[in-house]
Structure formats: structure tokens, C-alpha cells
mmCIF file with all atom_site columns, C-alpha atoms and ligand atoms in Angstrom:
data_model
loop_
_atom_site.group_PDB
_atom_site.id
_atom_site.type_symbol
_atom_site.label_atom_id
_atom_site.label_alt_id
_atom_site.label_comp_id
_atom_site.label_asym_id
_atom_site.label_entity_id
_atom_site.label_seq_id
_atom_site.pdbx_PDB_ins_code
_atom_site.Cartn_x
_atom_site.Cartn_y
_atom_site.Cartn_z
_atom_site.occupancy
_atom_site.B_iso_or_equiv
_atom_site.pdbx_formal_charge
_atom_site.auth_seq_id
_atom_site.auth_comp_id
_atom_site.auth_asym_id
_atom_site.auth_atom_id
_atom_site.pdbx_PDB_model_num
ATOM   1   C CA  . MET A 1 1   ? 0.012   0.008  0.012   1.00 92.00 ? 11  MET A CA  1
ATOM   2   C CA  . ILE A 1 2   ? 1.101   3.578  -0.703  1.00 95.00 ? 12  ILE A CA  1
ATOM   3   C CA  . ASN A 1 3   ? -0.441  6.023  1.728   1.00 98.00 ? 13  ASN A CA  1
ATOM   4   C CA  . LEU A 1 4   ? 0.251   9.724  0.967   1.00 98.00 ? 14  LEU A CA  1
ATOM   5   C CA  . ILE A 1 5   ? -0.687  12.878 2.730   1.00 98.00 ? 15  ILE A CA  1
ATOM   6   C CA  . LEU A 1 6   ? -1.065  16.006 0.545   1.00 98.00 ? 16  LEU A CA  1
ATOM   7   C CA  . PHE A 1 7   ? -0.339  18.842 2.881   1.00 97.00 ? 17  PHE A CA  1
ATOM   8   C CA  . GLY A 1 8   ? -0.409  22.628 2.648   1.00 97.00 ? 18  GLY A CA  1
ATOM   9   C CA  . PRO A 1 9   ? -2.479  25.694 3.357   1.00 97.00 ? 19  PRO A CA  1
ATOM   10  C CA  . PRO A 1 10  ? -5.982  26.161 2.037   1.00 97.00 ? 20  PRO A CA  1
ATOM   11  C CA  . GLY A 1 11  ? -5.794  26.930 -1.691  1.00 95.00 ? 21  GLY A CA  1
ATOM   12  C CA  . SER A 1 12  ? -2.357  25.446 -2.105  1.00 97.00 ? 22  SER A CA  1
ATOM   13  C CA  . GLY A 1 13  ? -3.653  23.059 -4.794  1.00 96.00 ? 23  GLY A CA  1
ATOM   14  C CA  . LYS A 1 14  ? -4.100  19.863 -2.813  1.00 97.00 ? 24  LYS A CA  1
ATOM   15  C CA  . GLY A 1 15  ? -7.410  18.893 -4.400  1.00 96.00 ? 25  GLY A CA  1
ATOM   16  C CA  . THR A 1 16  ? -6.181  19.546 -7.957  1.00 96.00 ? 26  THR A CA  1
ATOM   17  C CA  . GLN A 1 17  ? -3.022  17.558 -7.520  1.00 98.00 ? 27  GLN A CA  1
ATOM   18  C CA  . ALA A 1 18  ? -4.810  14.762 -5.597  1.00 97.00 ? 28  ALA A CA  1
ATOM   19  C CA  . VAL A 1 19  ? -6.983  14.015 -8.647  1.00 97.00 ? 29  VAL A CA  1
ATOM   20  C CA  . LYS A 1 20  ? -3.865  13.610 -10.855 1.00 97.00 ? 30  LYS A CA  1
ATOM   21  C CA  . LEU A 1 21  ? -1.957  11.537 -8.262  1.00 97.00 ? 31  LEU A CA  1
ATOM   22  C CA  . VAL A 1 22  ? -4.915  9.213  -7.763  1.00 96.00 ? 32  VAL A CA  1
ATOM   23  C CA  . GLU A 1 23  ? -4.842  8.341  -11.415 1.00 96.00 ? 33  GLU A CA  1
ATOM   24  C CA  . LYS A 1 24  ? -1.058  7.830  -11.602 1.00 96.00 ? 34  LYS A CA  1
ATOM   25  C CA  . TYR A 1 25  ? -0.711  5.691  -8.446  1.00 96.00 ? 35  TYR A CA  1
ATOM   26  C CA  . ASN A 1 26  ? -4.172  4.047  -8.348  1.00 96.00 ? 36  ASN A CA  1
ATOM   27  C CA  . LEU A 1 27  ? -5.065  5.401  -4.939  1.00 97.00 ? 37  LEU A CA  1
ATOM   28  C CA  . VAL A 1 28  ? -8.349  6.234  -3.191  1.00 98.00 ? 38  VAL A CA  1
ATOM   29  C CA  . HIS A 1 29  ? -8.732  9.980  -2.660  1.00 98.00 ? 39  HIS A CA  1
ATOM   30  C CA  . ILE A 1 30  ? -10.093 11.077 0.713   1.00 98.00 ? 40  ILE A CA  1
ATOM   31  C CA  . SER A 1 31  ? -10.820 14.792 1.053   1.00 98.00 ? 41  SER A CA  1
ATOM   32  C CA  . THR A 1 32  ? -12.405 15.582 4.411   1.00 98.00 ? 42  THR A CA  1
ATOM   33  C CA  . GLY A 1 33  ? -13.476 19.020 3.012   1.00 97.00 ? 43  GLY A CA  1
ATOM   34  C CA  . ASP A 1 34  ? -15.361 17.246 0.149   1.00 97.00 ? 44  ASP A CA  1
ATOM   35  C CA  . LEU A 1 35  ? -16.873 14.754 2.591   1.00 98.00 ? 45  LEU A CA  1
ATOM   36  C CA  . PHE A 1 36  ? -18.131 17.568 4.765   1.00 98.00 ? 46  PHE A CA  1
ATOM   37  C CA  . ARG A 1 37  ? -19.522 19.468 1.746   1.00 97.00 ? 47  ARG A CA  1
ATOM   38  C CA  . SER A 1 38  ? -21.454 16.358 0.637   1.00 97.00 ? 48  SER A CA  1
ATOM   39  C CA  . GLN A 1 39  ? -22.853 15.998 4.159   1.00 97.00 ? 49  GLN A CA  1
ATOM   40  C CA  . ILE A 1 40  ? -23.970 19.650 3.988   1.00 97.00 ? 50  ILE A CA  1
ATOM   41  C CA  . ALA A 1 41  ? -25.556 19.100 0.557   1.00 97.00 ? 51  ALA A CA  1
ATOM   42  C CA  . GLU A 1 42  ? -27.469 16.164 2.088   1.00 98.00 ? 52  GLU A CA  1
ATOM   43  C CA  . LYS A 1 43  ? -28.408 18.279 5.094   1.00 98.00 ? 53  LYS A CA  1
ATOM   44  C CA  . THR A 1 44  ? -27.340 15.587 7.593   1.00 97.00 ? 54  THR A CA  1
ATOM   45  C CA  . ASP A 1 45  ? -26.836 16.406 11.277  1.00 96.00 ? 55  ASP A CA  1
ATOM   46  C CA  . MET A 1 46  ? -23.053 16.100 10.774  1.00 96.00 ? 56  MET A CA  1
ATOM   47  C CA  . GLY A 1 47  ? -23.236 18.415 7.803   1.00 97.00 ? 57  GLY A CA  1
ATOM   48  C CA  . MET A 1 48  ? -25.113 21.026 9.718   1.00 97.00 ? 58  MET A CA  1
ATOM   49  C CA  . LYS A 1 49  ? -22.651 20.800 12.660  1.00 96.00 ? 59  LYS A CA  1
ATOM   50  C CA  . ALA A 1 50  ? -19.639 21.015 10.304  1.00 97.00 ? 60  ALA A CA  1
ATOM   51  C CA  . LYS A 1 51  ? -21.058 23.994 8.376   1.00 96.00 ? 61  LYS A CA  1
ATOM   52  C CA  . ALA A 1 52  ? -21.053 26.258 11.444  1.00 96.00 ? 62  ALA A CA  1
ATOM   53  C CA  . PHE A 1 53  ? -17.265 25.773 11.741  1.00 97.00 ? 63  PHE A CA  1
ATOM   54  C CA  . MET A 1 54  ? -16.467 25.850 8.015   1.00 97.00 ? 64  MET A CA  1
ATOM   55  C CA  . ASP A 1 55  ? -18.355 29.118 7.496   1.00 95.00 ? 65  ASP A CA  1
ATOM   56  C CA  . LYS A 1 56  ? -16.107 30.810 10.027  1.00 95.00 ? 66  LYS A CA  1
ATOM   57  C CA  . GLY A 1 57  ? -12.932 29.281 8.649   1.00 96.00 ? 67  GLY A CA  1
ATOM   58  C CA  . GLU A 1 58  ? -12.480 27.208 11.800  1.00 97.00 ? 68  GLU A CA  1
ATOM   59  C CA  . LEU A 1 59  ? -11.734 23.480 12.007  1.00 98.00 ? 69  LEU A CA  1
ATOM   60  C CA  . VAL A 1 60  ? -14.504 20.967 12.596  1.00 98.00 ? 70  VAL A CA  1
ATOM   61  C CA  . PRO A 1 61  ? -13.903 19.238 15.932  1.00 98.00 ? 71  PRO A CA  1
ATOM   62  C CA  . ASP A 1 62  ? -11.489 16.260 15.863  1.00 98.00 ? 72  ASP A CA  1
ATOM   63  C CA  . GLU A 1 63  ? -13.931 13.597 17.075  1.00 97.00 ? 73  GLU A CA  1
ATOM   64  C CA  . VAL A 1 64  ? -16.362 14.344 14.266  1.00 97.00 ? 74  VAL A CA  1
ATOM   65  C CA  . THR A 1 65  ? -13.634 14.516 11.593  1.00 98.00 ? 75  THR A CA  1
ATOM   66  C CA  . ILE A 1 66  ? -11.781 11.388 12.754  1.00 98.00 ? 76  ILE A CA  1
ATOM   67  C CA  . GLY A 1 67  ? -14.965 9.322  12.899  1.00 96.00 ? 77  GLY A CA  1
ATOM   68  C CA  . MET A 1 68  ? -15.915 10.367 9.390   1.00 97.00 ? 78  MET A CA  1
ATOM   69  C CA  . LEU A 1 69  ? -12.445 9.530  8.100   1.00 97.00 ? 79  LEU A CA  1
ATOM   70  C CA  . LYS A 1 70  ? -12.438 6.066  9.706   1.00 97.00 ? 80  LYS A CA  1
ATOM   71  C CA  . ASN A 1 71  ? -15.791 5.265  8.069   1.00 96.00 ? 81  ASN A CA  1
ATOM   72  C CA  . LYS A 1 72  ? -14.504 6.324  4.690   1.00 97.00 ? 82  LYS A CA  1
ATOM   73  C CA  . MET A 1 73  ? -11.351 4.179  5.009   1.00 96.00 ? 83  MET A CA  1
ATOM   74  C CA  . LEU A 1 74  ? -13.392 1.191  6.149   1.00 95.00 ? 84  LEU A CA  1
ATOM   75  C CA  . ALA A 1 75  ? -15.634 1.602  3.090   1.00 97.00 ? 85  ALA A CA  1
ATOM   76  C CA  . HIS A 1 76  ? -12.574 0.901  0.861   1.00 96.00 ? 86  HIS A CA  1
ATOM   77  C CA  . PRO A 1 77  ? -11.067 -2.426 1.849   1.00 94.00 ? 87  PRO A CA  1
ATOM   78  C CA  . GLU A 1 78  ? -9.969  -2.918 -1.743  1.00 94.00 ? 88  GLU A CA  1
ATOM   79  C CA  . ALA A 1 79  ? -7.819  0.205  -1.731  1.00 96.00 ? 89  ALA A CA  1
ATOM   80  C CA  . GLU A 1 80  ? -4.176  -0.114 -2.877  1.00 94.00 ? 90  GLU A CA  1
ATOM   81  C CA  . GLY A 1 81  ? -3.486  3.053  -0.946  1.00 96.00 ? 91  GLY A CA  1
ATOM   82  C CA  . PHE A 1 82  ? -4.961  6.286  0.101   1.00 98.00 ? 92  PHE A CA  1
ATOM   83  C CA  . ILE A 1 83  ? -4.253  9.905  -0.655  1.00 98.00 ? 93  ILE A CA  1
ATOM   84  C CA  . PHE A 1 84  ? -5.328  12.090 2.242   1.00 98.00 ? 94  PHE A CA  1
ATOM   85  C CA  . ASP A 1 85  ? -6.230  15.605 1.215   1.00 98.00 ? 95  ASP A CA  1
ATOM   86  C CA  . GLY A 1 86  ? -7.025  18.117 4.014   1.00 98.00 ? 96  GLY A CA  1
ATOM   87  C CA  . PHE A 1 87  ? -6.455  15.475 6.691   1.00 98.00 ? 97  PHE A CA  1
ATOM   88  C CA  . PRO A 1 88  ? -4.757  15.276 9.219   1.00 98.00 ? 98  PRO A CA  1
ATOM   89  C CA  . ARG A 1 89  ? -5.116  18.946 10.127  1.00 98.00 ? 99  ARG A CA  1
ATOM   90  C CA  . THR A 1 90  ? -4.289  18.657 13.821  1.00 98.00 ? 100 THR A CA  1
ATOM   91  C CA  . ILE A 1 91  ? -1.868  16.555 15.912  1.00 98.00 ? 101 ILE A CA  1
ATOM   92  C CA  . PRO A 1 92  ? -4.638  14.454 17.426  1.00 98.00 ? 102 PRO A CA  1
ATOM   93  C CA  . GLN A 1 93  ? -5.892  13.658 13.862  1.00 98.00 ? 103 GLN A CA  1
ATOM   94  C CA  . ALA A 1 94  ? -2.355  12.673 12.837  1.00 98.00 ? 104 ALA A CA  1
ATOM   95  C CA  . GLU A 1 95  ? -1.984  10.398 15.905  1.00 98.00 ? 105 GLU A CA  1
ATOM   96  C CA  . ALA A 1 96  ? -5.396  8.790  15.162  1.00 98.00 ? 106 ALA A CA  1
ATOM   97  C CA  . LEU A 1 97  ? -4.394  8.189  11.547  1.00 98.00 ? 107 LEU A CA  1
ATOM   98  C CA  . ASP A 1 98  ? -1.039  6.650  12.496  1.00 98.00 ? 108 ASP A CA  1
ATOM   99  C CA  . ILE A 1 99  ? -2.809  4.267  14.940  1.00 97.00 ? 109 ILE A CA  1
ATOM   100 C CA  . MET A 1 100 ? -5.475  3.385  12.386  1.00 96.00 ? 110 MET A CA  1
ATOM   101 C CA  . LEU A 1 101 ? -2.849  2.504  9.767   1.00 97.00 ? 111 LEU A CA  1
ATOM   102 C CA  . ALA A 1 102 ? -0.669  0.662  12.293  1.00 97.00 ? 112 ALA A CA  1
ATOM   103 C CA  . ASP A 1 103 ? -3.663  -1.507 13.236  1.00 94.00 ? 113 ASP A CA  1
ATOM   104 C CA  . SER A 1 104 ? -3.639  -2.889 9.760   1.00 92.00 ? 114 SER A CA  1
ATOM   105 C CA  . LYS A 1 105 ? 0.202   -2.974 9.552   1.00 95.00 ? 115 LYS A CA  1
ATOM   106 C CA  . GLU A 1 106 ? 0.320   0.038  7.259   1.00 96.00 ? 116 GLU A CA  1
ATOM   107 C CA  . GLU A 1 107 ? 1.898   3.458  7.506   1.00 97.00 ? 117 GLU A CA  1
ATOM   108 C CA  . ILE A 1 108 ? 2.216   6.804  5.839   1.00 98.00 ? 118 ILE A CA  1
ATOM   109 C CA  . ALA A 1 109 ? 4.836   6.669  3.051   1.00 97.00 ? 119 ALA A CA  1
ATOM   110 C CA  . ALA A 1 110 ? 5.216   10.409 2.634   1.00 98.00 ? 120 ALA A CA  1
ATOM   111 C CA  . VAL A 1 111 ? 3.805   13.780 3.510   1.00 98.00 ? 121 VAL A CA  1
ATOM   112 C CA  . LEU A 1 112 ? 4.027   16.180 0.577   1.00 98.00 ? 122 LEU A CA  1
ATOM   113 C CA  . GLU A 1 113 ? 3.920   19.732 1.749   1.00 98.00 ? 123 GLU A CA  1
ATOM   114 C CA  . LEU A 1 114 ? 2.966   22.292 -0.949  1.00 98.00 ? 124 LEU A CA  1
ATOM   115 C CA  . GLU A 1 115 ? 4.548   25.655 -0.067  1.00 98.00 ? 125 GLU A CA  1
ATOM   116 C CA  . VAL A 1 116 ? 2.551   28.709 -1.050  1.00 97.00 ? 126 VAL A CA  1
ATOM   117 C CA  . SER A 1 117 ? 2.647   32.179 0.632   1.00 96.00 ? 127 SER A CA  1
ATOM   118 C CA  . GLU A 1 118 ? -0.301  33.782 2.387   1.00 96.00 ? 128 GLU A CA  1
ATOM   119 C CA  . GLU A 1 119 ? -0.657  36.586 -0.169  1.00 97.00 ? 129 GLU A CA  1
ATOM   120 C CA  . GLU A 1 120 ? -0.817  34.077 -3.054  1.00 97.00 ? 130 GLU A CA  1
ATOM   121 C CA  . ILE A 1 121 ? -3.402  32.032 -1.136  1.00 97.00 ? 131 ILE A CA  1
ATOM   122 C CA  . VAL A 1 122 ? -5.657  35.084 -0.607  1.00 97.00 ? 132 VAL A CA  1
ATOM   123 C CA  . GLU A 1 123 ? -5.501  35.896 -4.301  1.00 97.00 ? 133 GLU A CA  1
ATOM   124 C CA  . ARG A 1 124 ? -6.135  32.255 -5.403  1.00 96.00 ? 134 ARG A CA  1
ATOM   125 C CA  . LEU A 1 125 ? -9.065  31.702 -3.127  1.00 97.00 ? 135 LEU A CA  1
ATOM   126 C CA  . LEU A 1 126 ? -10.788 35.008 -3.908  1.00 96.00 ? 136 LEU A CA  1
ATOM   127 C CA  . ASN A 1 127 ? -10.477 33.991 -7.527  1.00 96.00 ? 137 ASN A CA  1
ATOM   128 C CA  . ARG A 1 128 ? -11.722 30.452 -6.818  1.00 95.00 ? 138 ARG A CA  1
ATOM   129 C CA  . ALA A 1 129 ? -14.767 31.957 -5.023  1.00 96.00 ? 139 ALA A CA  1
ATOM   130 C CA  . LYS A 1 130 ? -15.992 33.200 -8.414  1.00 95.00 ? 140 LYS A CA  1
ATOM   131 C CA  . THR A 1 131 ? -16.578 29.703 -9.654  1.00 94.00 ? 141 THR A CA  1
ATOM   132 C CA  . SER A 1 132 ? -16.560 27.436 -6.531  1.00 90.00 ? 142 SER A CA  1
ATOM   133 C CA  . GLY A 1 133 ? -19.585 28.988 -4.896  1.00 90.00 ? 143 GLY A CA  1
ATOM   134 C CA  . ARG A 1 134 ? -17.809 28.346 -1.581  1.00 91.00 ? 144 ARG A CA  1
ATOM   135 C CA  . SER A 1 135 ? -18.711 31.012 0.929   1.00 90.00 ? 145 SER A CA  1
ATOM   136 C CA  . ASP A 1 136 ? -15.511 30.318 2.865   1.00 94.00 ? 146 ASP A CA  1
ATOM   137 C CA  . ASP A 1 137 ? -13.561 31.437 -0.232  1.00 96.00 ? 147 ASP A CA  1
ATOM   138 C CA  . ALA A 1 138 ? -15.483 34.676 -0.769  1.00 95.00 ? 148 ALA A CA  1
ATOM   139 C CA  . ASN A 1 139 ? -14.380 36.716 2.199   1.00 95.00 ? 149 ASN A CA  1
ATOM   140 C CA  . GLU A 1 140 ? -10.833 37.857 2.802   1.00 96.00 ? 150 GLU A CA  1
ATOM   141 C CA  . ASP A 1 141 ? -11.114 37.840 6.594   1.00 96.00 ? 151 ASP A CA  1
ATOM   142 C CA  . ILE A 1 142 ? -12.334 34.229 6.611   1.00 96.00 ? 152 ILE A CA  1
ATOM   143 C CA  . ILE A 1 143 ? -9.499  33.232 4.240   1.00 97.00 ? 153 ILE A CA  1
ATOM   144 C CA  . ARG A 1 144 ? -6.920  34.913 6.494   1.00 97.00 ? 154 ARG A CA  1
ATOM   145 C CA  . ASN A 1 145 ? -8.434  33.149 9.497   1.00 97.00 ? 155 ASN A CA  1
ATOM   146 C CA  . ARG A 1 146 ? -8.121  29.779 7.671   1.00 97.00 ? 156 ARG A CA  1
ATOM   147 C CA  . PHE A 1 147 ? -4.440  30.614 6.996   1.00 97.00 ? 157 PHE A CA  1
ATOM   148 C CA  . GLN A 1 148 ? -3.934  31.485 10.659  1.00 97.00 ? 158 GLN A CA  1
ATOM   149 C CA  . VAL A 1 149 ? -5.574  28.237 11.791  1.00 97.00 ? 159 VAL A CA  1
ATOM   150 C CA  . TYR A 1 150 ? -3.256  26.414 9.328   1.00 98.00 ? 160 TYR A CA  1
ATOM   151 C CA  . LEU A 1 151 ? -0.210  27.991 10.952  1.00 97.00 ? 161 LEU A CA  1
ATOM   152 C CA  . GLU A 1 152 ? -1.322  27.347 14.514  1.00 98.00 ? 162 GLU A CA  1
ATOM   153 C CA  . LYS A 1 153 ? -2.940  23.933 14.297  1.00 98.00 ? 163 LYS A CA  1
ATOM   154 C CA  . THR A 1 154 ? -1.941  22.278 11.056  1.00 98.00 ? 164 THR A CA  1
ATOM   155 C CA  . ALA A 1 155 ? 1.653   23.254 10.443  1.00 97.00 ? 165 ALA A CA  1
ATOM   156 C CA  . PRO A 1 156 ? 2.721   21.177 13.548  1.00 98.00 ? 166 PRO A CA  1
ATOM   157 C CA  . VAL A 1 157 ? 1.490   18.058 11.741  1.00 98.00 ? 167 VAL A CA  1
ATOM   158 C CA  . ALA A 1 158 ? 4.323   18.493 9.209   1.00 97.00 ? 168 ALA A CA  1
ATOM   159 C CA  . LYS A 1 159 ? 6.778   18.629 12.066  1.00 97.00 ? 169 LYS A CA  1
ATOM   160 C CA  . HIS A 1 160 ? 5.280   15.437 13.490  1.00 98.00 ? 170 HIS A CA  1
ATOM   161 C CA  . TYR A 1 161 ? 6.102   13.643 10.261  1.00 98.00 ? 171 TYR A CA  1
ATOM   162 C CA  . ALA A 1 162 ? 9.438   15.463 9.809   1.00 98.00 ? 172 ALA A CA  1
ATOM   163 C CA  . LYS A 1 163 ? 10.569  13.763 13.036  1.00 97.00 ? 173 LYS A CA  1
ATOM   164 C CA  . VAL A 1 164 ? 10.347  10.413 11.283  1.00 97.00 ? 174 VAL A CA  1
ATOM   165 C CA  . ASP A 1 165 ? 11.791  11.813 8.010   1.00 96.00 ? 175 ASP A CA  1
ATOM   166 C CA  . LYS A 1 166 ? 8.548   11.537 6.098   1.00 97.00 ? 176 LYS A CA  1
ATOM   167 C CA  . ALA A 1 167 ? 7.882   15.226 5.337   1.00 98.00 ? 177 ALA A CA  1
ATOM   168 C CA  . HIS A 1 168 ? 8.884   16.520 1.907   1.00 98.00 ? 178 HIS A CA  1
ATOM   169 C CA  . LYS A 1 169 ? 8.546   20.195 0.891   1.00 98.00 ? 179 LYS A CA  1
ATOM   170 C CA  . VAL A 1 170 ? 7.384   20.929 -2.629  1.00 98.00 ? 180 VAL A CA  1
ATOM   171 C CA  . ASN A 1 171 ? 7.298   24.335 -4.278  1.00 98.00 ? 181 ASN A CA  1
ATOM   172 C CA  . GLY A 1 172 ? 3.589   24.975 -4.853  1.00 98.00 ? 182 GLY A CA  1
ATOM   173 C CA  . LEU A 1 173 ? 4.053   27.819 -7.399  1.00 97.00 ? 183 LEU A CA  1
ATOM   174 C CA  . GLY A 1 174 ? 3.969   27.355 -11.117 1.00 96.00 ? 184 GLY A CA  1
ATOM   175 C CA  . SER A 1 175 ? 1.742   25.444 -13.606 1.00 97.00 ? 185 SER A CA  1
ATOM   176 C CA  . ILE A 1 176 ? -0.418  22.479 -12.447 1.00 98.00 ? 186 ILE A CA  1
ATOM   177 C CA  . ASP A 1 177 ? 1.780   20.219 -14.541 1.00 98.00 ? 187 ASP A CA  1
ATOM   178 C CA  . ASP A 1 178 ? 5.044   21.591 -13.140 1.00 98.00 ? 188 ASP A CA  1
ATOM   179 C CA  . ILE A 1 179 ? 3.852   21.072 -9.580  1.00 98.00 ? 189 ILE A CA  1
ATOM   180 C CA  . PHE A 1 180 ? 2.622   17.603 -10.466 1.00 98.00 ? 190 PHE A CA  1
ATOM   181 C CA  . GLU A 1 181 ? 6.080   16.680 -11.861 1.00 98.00 ? 191 GLU A CA  1
ATOM   182 C CA  . ARG A 1 182 ? 7.712   17.914 -8.631  1.00 98.00 ? 192 ARG A CA  1
ATOM   183 C CA  . LEU A 1 183 ? 5.293   15.806 -6.524  1.00 98.00 ? 193 LEU A CA  1
ATOM   184 C CA  . VAL A 1 184 ? 5.877   12.730 -8.658  1.00 98.00 ? 194 VAL A CA  1
ATOM   185 C CA  . GLY A 1 185 ? 9.613   13.264 -8.286  1.00 98.00 ? 195 GLY A CA  1
ATOM   186 C CA  . SER A 1 186 ? 9.376   13.330 -4.484  1.00 97.00 ? 196 SER A CA  1
ATOM   187 C CA  . ILE A 1 187 ? 7.044   10.309 -4.392  1.00 98.00 ? 197 ILE A CA  1
ATOM   188 C CA  . ASP A 1 188 ? 9.117   8.185  -6.763  1.00 97.00 ? 198 ASP A CA  1
ATOM   189 C CA  . THR A 1 189 ? 12.282  8.926  -4.711  1.00 96.00 ? 199 THR A CA  1
ATOM   190 C CA  . VAL A 1 190 ? 10.408  7.763  -1.567  1.00 95.00 ? 200 VAL A CA  1
ATOM   191 C CA  . LEU A 1 191 ? 9.100   4.620  -3.336  1.00 93.00 ? 201 LEU A CA  1
ATOM   192 C CA  . ALA A 1 192 ? 12.554  3.696  -4.649  1.00 94.00 ? 202 ALA A CA  1
ATOM   193 C CA  . CYS A 1 193 ? 13.951  3.551  -1.087  1.00 86.00 ? 203 CYS A CA  1
HETATM 194 P P1  . ADP B 2 .   ? -9.213  24.131 1.869   1.00 95.50 ? 14  ADP B P1  1
HETATM 195 O O1  . ADP B 2 .   ? -8.047  23.261 1.810   1.00 95.50 ? 14  ADP B O1  1
HETATM 196 O O2  . ADP B 2 .   ? -9.326  24.993 0.667   1.00 95.50 ? 14  ADP B O2  1
HETATM 197 O O3  . ADP B 2 .   ? -9.383  24.884 3.181   1.00 95.50 ? 14  ADP B O3  1
HETATM 198 P P2  . ADP B 2 .   ? -11.027 21.913 2.452   1.00 95.50 ? 14  ADP B P2  1
HETATM 199 O O4  . ADP B 2 .   ? -12.110 21.510 1.589   1.00 95.50 ? 14  ADP B O4  1
HETATM 200 O O5  . ADP B 2 .   ? -9.883  20.992 2.710   1.00 95.50 ? 14  ADP B O5  1
HETATM 201 O O6  . ADP B 2 .   ? -10.515 23.280 1.736   1.00 95.50 ? 14  ADP B O6  1
HETATM 202 O O7  . ADP B 2 .   ? -11.616 22.356 3.859   1.00 95.50 ? 14  ADP B O7  1
HETATM 203 C C1  . ADP B 2 .   ? -12.691 23.288 4.014   1.00 95.50 ? 14  ADP B C1  1
HETATM 204 C C2  . ADP B 2 .   ? -13.104 23.360 5.491   1.00 95.50 ? 14  ADP B C2  1
HETATM 205 O O8  . ADP B 2 .   ? -13.563 22.107 5.942   1.00 95.50 ? 14  ADP B O8  1
HETATM 206 C C3  . ADP B 2 .   ? -12.008 23.737 6.442   1.00 95.50 ? 14  ADP B C3  1
HETATM 207 O O9  . ADP B 2 .   ? -11.754 25.150 6.544   1.00 95.50 ? 14  ADP B O9  1
HETATM 208 C C4  . ADP B 2 .   ? -12.550 23.134 7.784   1.00 95.50 ? 14  ADP B C4  1
HETATM 209 O O10 . ADP B 2 .   ? -13.564 23.974 8.338   1.00 95.50 ? 14  ADP B O10 1
HETATM 210 C C5  . ADP B 2 .   ? -13.194 21.877 7.268   1.00 95.50 ? 14  ADP B C5  1
HETATM 211 N N1  . ADP B 2 .   ? -12.287 20.686 7.316   1.00 95.50 ? 14  ADP B N1  1
HETATM 212 C C6  . ADP B 2 .   ? -11.792 20.006 6.247   1.00 95.50 ? 14  ADP B C6  1
HETATM 213 N N2  . ADP B 2 .   ? -10.936 19.034 6.638   1.00 95.50 ? 14  ADP B N2  1
HETATM 214 C C7  . ADP B 2 .   ? -10.896 19.130 8.003   1.00 95.50 ? 14  ADP B C7  1
HETATM 215 C C8  . ADP B 2 .   ? -10.162 18.465 9.025   1.00 95.50 ? 14  ADP B C8  1
HETATM 216 N N3  . ADP B 2 .   ? -9.251  17.478 8.698   1.00 95.50 ? 14  ADP B N3  1
HETATM 217 N N4  . ADP B 2 .   ? -10.317 18.807 10.338  1.00 95.50 ? 14  ADP B N4  1
HETATM 218 C C9  . ADP B 2 .   ? -11.159 19.798 10.645  1.00 95.50 ? 14  ADP B C9  1
HETATM 219 N N5  . ADP B 2 .   ? -11.852 20.559 9.760   1.00 95.50 ? 14  ADP B N5  1
HETATM 220 C C10 . ADP B 2 .   ? -11.742 20.201 8.424   1.00 95.50 ? 14  ADP B C10 1
#
């Protein structure tokens, strides 16, 4: 199994790259943001609870997010590997994921950290709002709050994996294909070891 974490601030291109990586490496894509948005569309209790946090640019509580992720993984016993996009976003989420994988004698192969500056993020997300219809993309204060939450709660996750030499920084600027080539370069180096 190849289990990858696509890491980086909101708007760093994780979702776009995940779709391409899934195809190349035959992985199952799990985006917790997409899962929450489909719960919201279905107006489930979980969706309504998540929406209150997402609209403010805050994180959905760990127990809700971890439970949802576990269910999604259990729904794919056939998977040859997973690509986690937007998860883990906190240290408790990372610890829960590590335990879950270890229980089935699996582990994270690599954490690919897309590096993009705050100013570039604000510009990209305001632009994305024009087509995404996402209310959390339409307001600069909410975007800056999401970036702040990333620095405070999510950036430590990269350090958690750096301690075991699994974190790889990738320049997140340039064309989609250029960034994809950089990611593939990092992944193939890890897989060759
Ligand atoms: P982006 O990467 O552009 O922020 P996502 O779709 O990954 O977009 O996330 C949108 C929102 O969904 C986040 O701001 C947060 O409120 C919620 N969310 C997604 N993943 C998680 C997670 N792992 N833990 C807590 N909240 C999450």
C-alpha cells in the first residue's frame, strides 16, 4: 500500500493535484473537506454541525472528523493506498491516523507539503470563489483566518512527520503540470527507497 498525505495551506492546490496523483498511483482519494460538503448538501446532522465551523474558517472538531475519516477508510477495503487531502489537520488527527494504519500494519509513506505564501493564497481563493460558490472562499477575513488556523494547528502536523523523516517540501508555485512533476519526483524517490 502507498499512503500519501497531501499537505499545505487552504488553496495550495491539494485537491487539484490529488486528482492527478490518484490516477497515476491508483489510490483512493479522501478529502475531508469534500466529505463535509457532501454531508452539507445532504443536510445531515453532521453536515449542519460542520457547516457552522467551516463558514467561520475554523476546523470541525477532531472527534467528528476522525470518525468520518475512519468510516470512509473502512468503506474501501480494496484500496491499494490512500491519498489524504485536508487530513490530518491537527496533531490528534495525525495520531489517530497513525494508529489506524498501524492496526492494519500500514503506515504513511510520505507527507508532501505544498509551499505557497499567504498573499498568493488570498489571491487564489478570492479568484476560486468566483466559480466554486464556496462562501468560505469569498471573504478575505475568513481566508486569512483559515491561513492562521493552518499556521497554528496544522503546520505542527508536518513537524510530527518530519521527526520520522517523512515530510517533503514541494514548491507550490507554477503550472499545475510543473507542480505535479515535482510531486511525482518526490514520491518516486520515496518509493525507490
Ligand atoms: P481548503 O483546503 O481550501 O481549506 P477543504 O475543503 O480542505 O478546503 O476544507 C474546507 C473546510 O472544511 C476547512 O476550513 C474546515 O472547516 C473543514 N475541514 C476540512 N478538513 C478538516 C479536518 N481534517 N479537520 C477539521 N476541519 C476540516
